[in-house]
Amino acid sequence: ETGVTQTPRHLVMGMTNKKSLKCEQHLGHNAMYWYKQSAKKPLELMFVYSLEERVENNSVPSRFSPECPNSSHLFLHLHTLQPEDSALYLCASSQDHAGGYSGEQFFGPGTRLTVL
Amino acid sequence: AQSVTQPDIHITVSEGASLELRCNYSYGATPYLFWYVQSPGQGLQLLLKYFSGDTLVQGIKGFEAEFKRSQSSFNLRKPSVHWSDAAEYFCAVGTLGVTFGTGTKLQVIP
């Protein structure tokens, strides 16, 4: 595997289900991200992990729970979602530079989530 | 706070015609600037980036972009568009986290 991979590619779940999205990067990067992409809205940054520690959480509802067990893996645990959470969830990784500037981000293909 | 504006939501060009996609950013210093492309149902692919140095940067697929500090702009250009360029294009600013514009959807007609 190369680059950034995401599984599953498609997921349909009910509002009471619990599911997890998985992301893996094979680039040796030190930062990983979750984004939400909804129709007609800009990409929304959800979570940032740098060196496996969460550094940003943009007021995301608690029904989304991230986990970063190591620098190569990132999970997004989903619980009691709402229909408006249906979207494309993109994972990305980057090699961040000194001073906090983000290096270029490499994206996975995304997971298309539908909440019924 | 940093922000990115892509004023054109949709652009339609004829195959073989030139293309310019606009991007303006707001930030107090020179940020890192990126253009990404997204084909339907896919993730984002980096086209090019500007960190410092030469303000005209070359990217993949024949794209280039020019950083103009005085205008806070980073417009994307291509001299001759191919049908396979039809996609959505995102400008992004990367400082302490990357901020994306709302995207410009490009349609290419024969």
PDB file of N, CA and C in Angstrom, chain B residues 1 8 13 19-20 27-29 33 35 40 42 44 55-56 62 64 71-72 77-78 82 84 99-101 106 108-109:
ATOM      1  N   ALA B   1      -7.769  35.888  11.730  1.00  0.00           N
ATOM      2  CA  ALA B   1      -7.885  34.484  11.317  1.00  0.00           C
ATOM      3  C   ALA B   1      -7.642  34.380   9.811  1.00  0.00           C
ATOM      4  N   ASP B   8     -15.337  32.118  -7.776  1.00  0.00           N
ATOM      5  CA  ASP B   8     -16.086  31.433  -8.833  1.00  0.00           C
ATOM      6  C   ASP B   8     -16.498  30.047  -8.360  1.00  0.00           C
ATOM      7  N   VAL B  13     -15.318  26.059 -19.568  1.00  0.00           N
ATOM      8  CA  VAL B  13     -14.392  26.455 -20.632  1.00  0.00           C
ATOM      9  C   VAL B  13     -14.439  25.410 -21.733  1.00  0.00           C
ATOM     10  N   LEU B  19      -7.252  28.702 -19.047  1.00  0.00           N
ATOM     11  CA  LEU B  19      -8.028  28.650 -17.795  1.00  0.00           C
ATOM     12  C   LEU B  19      -7.329  29.475 -16.732  1.00  0.00           C
ATOM     13  N   GLU B  20      -8.105  30.213 -15.967  1.00  0.00           N
ATOM     14  CA  GLU B  20      -7.584  30.853 -14.765  1.00  0.00           C
ATOM     15  C   GLU B  20      -8.615  30.730 -13.659  1.00  0.00           C
ATOM     16  N   TYR B  27      -4.323  36.797   5.392  1.00  0.00           N
ATOM     17  CA  TYR B  27      -3.404  36.388   6.453  1.00  0.00           C
ATOM     18  C   TYR B  27      -2.388  37.493   6.630  1.00  0.00           C
ATOM     19  N   GLY B  28      -1.847  37.641   7.824  1.00  0.00           N
ATOM     20  CA  GLY B  28      -0.954  38.761   8.097  1.00  0.00           C
ATOM     21  C   GLY B  28       0.446  38.631   7.532  1.00  0.00           C
ATOM     22  N   ALA B  29       0.867  37.413   7.215  1.00  0.00           N
ATOM     23  CA  ALA B  29       2.211  37.203   6.688  1.00  0.00           C
ATOM     24  C   ALA B  29       2.082  36.313   5.464  1.00  0.00           C
ATOM     25  N   LEU B  33       0.806  28.144   0.492  1.00  0.00           N
ATOM     26  CA  LEU B  33      -0.358  28.148  -0.391  1.00  0.00           C
ATOM     27  C   LEU B  33      -0.378  26.900  -1.248  1.00  0.00           C
ATOM     28  N   TRP B  35      -2.822  24.423  -4.201  1.00  0.00           N
ATOM     29  CA  TRP B  35      -3.978  24.109  -5.020  1.00  0.00           C
ATOM     30  C   TRP B  35      -4.130  22.589  -5.059  1.00  0.00           C
ATOM     31  N   PRO B  40     -14.699  13.491  -9.008  1.00  0.00           N
ATOM     32  CA  PRO B  40     -15.896  12.991  -8.313  1.00  0.00           C
ATOM     33  C   PRO B  40     -15.636  11.700  -7.550  1.00  0.00           C
ATOM     34  N   GLN B  42     -13.602  11.096  -5.209  1.00  0.00           N
ATOM     35  CA  GLN B  42     -12.203  10.855  -4.854  1.00  0.00           C
ATOM     36  C   GLN B  42     -11.722  11.820  -3.788  1.00  0.00           C
ATOM     37  N   LEU B  44      -8.545  14.421  -2.390  1.00  0.00           N
ATOM     38  CA  LEU B  44      -7.898  15.567  -3.010  1.00  0.00           C
ATOM     39  C   LEU B  44      -6.471  15.224  -3.411  1.00  0.00           C
ATOM     40  N   THR B  55       7.854  33.262  -7.360  1.00  0.00           N
ATOM     41  CA  THR B  55       6.410  33.413  -7.154  1.00  0.00           C
ATOM     42  C   THR B  55       5.581  32.693  -8.209  1.00  0.00           C
ATOM     43  N   LEU B  56       6.203  32.242  -9.272  1.00  0.00           N
ATOM     44  CA  LEU B  56       5.505  31.447 -10.284  1.00  0.00           C
ATOM     45  C   LEU B  56       5.895  29.995 -10.066  1.00  0.00           C
ATOM     46  N   GLY B  62       0.397  20.178 -16.086  1.00  0.00           N
ATOM     47  CA  GLY B  62       0.495  21.407 -16.862  1.00  0.00           C
ATOM     48  C   GLY B  62      -0.044  22.653 -16.189  1.00  0.00           C
ATOM     49  N   GLU B  64       0.012  25.858 -13.455  1.00  0.00           N
ATOM     50  CA  GLU B  64       0.920  26.759 -12.782  1.00  0.00           C
ATOM     51  C   GLU B  64       0.108  27.751 -11.965  1.00  0.00           C
ATOM     52  N   GLN B  71      -1.628  41.574  -4.017  1.00  0.00           N
ATOM     53  CA  GLN B  71      -3.054  41.304  -4.222  1.00  0.00           C
ATOM     54  C   GLN B  71      -3.564  40.185  -3.334  1.00  0.00           C
ATOM     55  N   SER B  72      -2.697  39.620  -2.511  1.00  0.00           N
ATOM     56  CA  SER B  72      -3.067  38.458  -1.682  1.00  0.00           C
ATOM     57  C   SER B  72      -3.763  37.405  -2.526  1.00  0.00           C
ATOM     58  N   ARG B  77      -3.514  28.623 -13.197  1.00  0.00           N
ATOM     59  CA  ARG B  77      -3.661  28.795 -14.641  1.00  0.00           C
ATOM     60  C   ARG B  77      -3.254  27.531 -15.375  1.00  0.00           C
ATOM     61  N   LYS B  78      -3.842  27.406 -16.569  1.00  0.00           N
ATOM     62  CA  LYS B  78      -3.414  26.366 -17.498  1.00  0.00           C
ATOM     63  C   LYS B  78      -3.637  26.905 -18.902  1.00  0.00           C
ATOM     64  N   HIS B  82      -7.770  20.378 -21.031  1.00  0.00           N
ATOM     65  CA  HIS B  82      -8.145  19.078 -21.586  1.00  0.00           C
ATOM     66  C   HIS B  82      -9.430  18.614 -20.919  1.00  0.00           C
ATOM     67  N   SER B  84     -10.110  16.002 -19.496  1.00  0.00           N
ATOM     68  CA  SER B  84      -9.849  15.287 -18.236  1.00  0.00           C
ATOM     69  C   SER B  84      -9.590  16.238 -17.069  1.00  0.00           C
ATOM     70  N   THR B  99      -6.509  25.816   5.868  1.00  0.00           N
ATOM     71  CA  THR B  99      -7.864  26.301   5.584  1.00  0.00           C
ATOM     72  C   THR B  99      -8.106  26.211   4.095  1.00  0.00           C
ATOM     73  N   PHE B 100      -9.224  25.618   3.726  1.00  0.00           N
ATOM     74  CA  PHE B 100      -9.569  25.433   2.325  1.00  0.00           C
ATOM     75  C   PHE B 100     -10.616  26.443   1.881  1.00  0.00           C
ATOM     76  N   GLY B 101     -10.555  26.809   0.597  1.00  0.00           N
ATOM     77  CA  GLY B 101     -11.626  27.583   0.001  1.00  0.00           C
ATOM     78  C   GLY B 101     -12.808  26.681  -0.297  1.00  0.00           C
ATOM     79  N   LEU B 106     -15.009  22.941 -12.286  1.00  0.00           N
ATOM     80  CA  LEU B 106     -14.658  23.213 -13.675  1.00  0.00           C
ATOM     81  C   LEU B 106     -15.364  22.239 -14.596  1.00  0.00           C
ATOM     82  N   VAL B 108     -15.652  21.233 -18.683  1.00  0.00           N
ATOM     83  CA  VAL B 108     -14.965  21.392 -19.958  1.00  0.00           C
ATOM     84  C   VAL B 108     -15.890  20.907 -21.064  1.00  0.00           C
ATOM     85  N   ILE B 109     -16.148  21.768 -22.021  1.00  0.00           N
ATOM     86  CA  ILE B 109     -17.037  21.402 -23.123  1.00  0.00           C
ATOM     87  C   ILE B 109     -16.221  21.196 -24.412  1.00  0.00           C
TER      88      ILE B 109
END
